[in-house]
């Protein structure tokens, strides 16, 4: 129909119509080519950005990305493996050379502080039934007994310890319940040493989680006495990384039971560690609060 109408139209009209058709076809082809070019350029740019981001992320993983999708870790190693023994020795050496610990040892008031190593004096038959000294002890978990620097008046203390990947809730992040346990024992140690008979139980523990605690790192637990009155001690503390970032804050109340005077607390005081006669740093010492000795309960004829 179009061809027929062209044949009967005047020559000038036919030329105008042909030019219009050619121009439309050319414009359409040019527009399609432009869109294709822009698409290819955008795809190339997106690919370059993706490859660059993947490479940079592999070499320097961003903090947020590792929190959302952390790398899977192997299970805790066998404690009797020679490589494990070498690892623990290396970790112990790292502990003593931690900059915050070295700095604390050089404080102007360093003579007012003493050092202790919780758990090291618990007999093996009791250690196996202790949560932090037994069940959670080992490479990949609580690999080393914590090192404690405590003020001789028992008003402050600071624990240095390593938390492994076997203590996680979310992969790569230490379980909040485990952090609560560590705070309970750390706060308990300073609280019990401020009670008349060095025996006490946790009456209240309040926690505020400020930031995720990454696994496989050394942390510091700082504790201090807020108030002590008779059989009651109020304490506060925090868990921090070695850069000083506060991870967890806590307050607690510890009460001395009324039957405490019936118990033989000599062994418990030894486990918790009293200030040694020397001011030199030590690698063994006393232990944090542990369950009451069964024989002491039996001898005192106090119902559990």
PDB file of C-alpha atoms in Angstrom, residues 9 40 42 63 69 71 86 101 103 122 135 161 178 180 208:
ATOM      1  CA  UNK A   9       2.401  10.862  -5.215  1.00  0.00           C
ATOM      2  CA  UNK A  40      28.551  -2.822  28.165  1.00  0.00           C
ATOM      3  CA  UNK A  42      28.287  -0.277  32.988  1.00  0.00           C
ATOM      4  CA  UNK A  63      35.196  -5.475  60.395  1.00  0.00           C
ATOM      5  CA  UNK A  69      30.068 -13.737  57.640  1.00  0.00           C
ATOM      6  CA  UNK A  71      35.590 -17.442  58.428  1.00  0.00           C
ATOM      7  CA  UNK A  86      54.229 -25.554  71.269  1.00  0.00           C
ATOM      8  CA  UNK A 101      50.544  -5.915  81.071  1.00  0.00           C
ATOM      9  CA  UNK A 103      52.858  -1.091  81.042  1.00  0.00           C
ATOM     10  CA  UNK A 122      43.300 -26.559  92.343  1.00  0.00           C
ATOM     11  CA  UNK A 135      35.521 -28.189  81.406  1.00  0.00           C
ATOM     12  CA  UNK A 161      43.345 -13.981  79.631  1.00  0.00           C
ATOM     13  CA  UNK A 178      30.692 -17.249  78.722  1.00  0.00           C
ATOM     14  CA  UNK A 180      29.001 -13.414  82.016  1.00  0.00           C
ATOM     15  CA  UNK A 208      25.572  -4.437  79.534  1.00  0.00           C
TER      16      UNK A 208
END
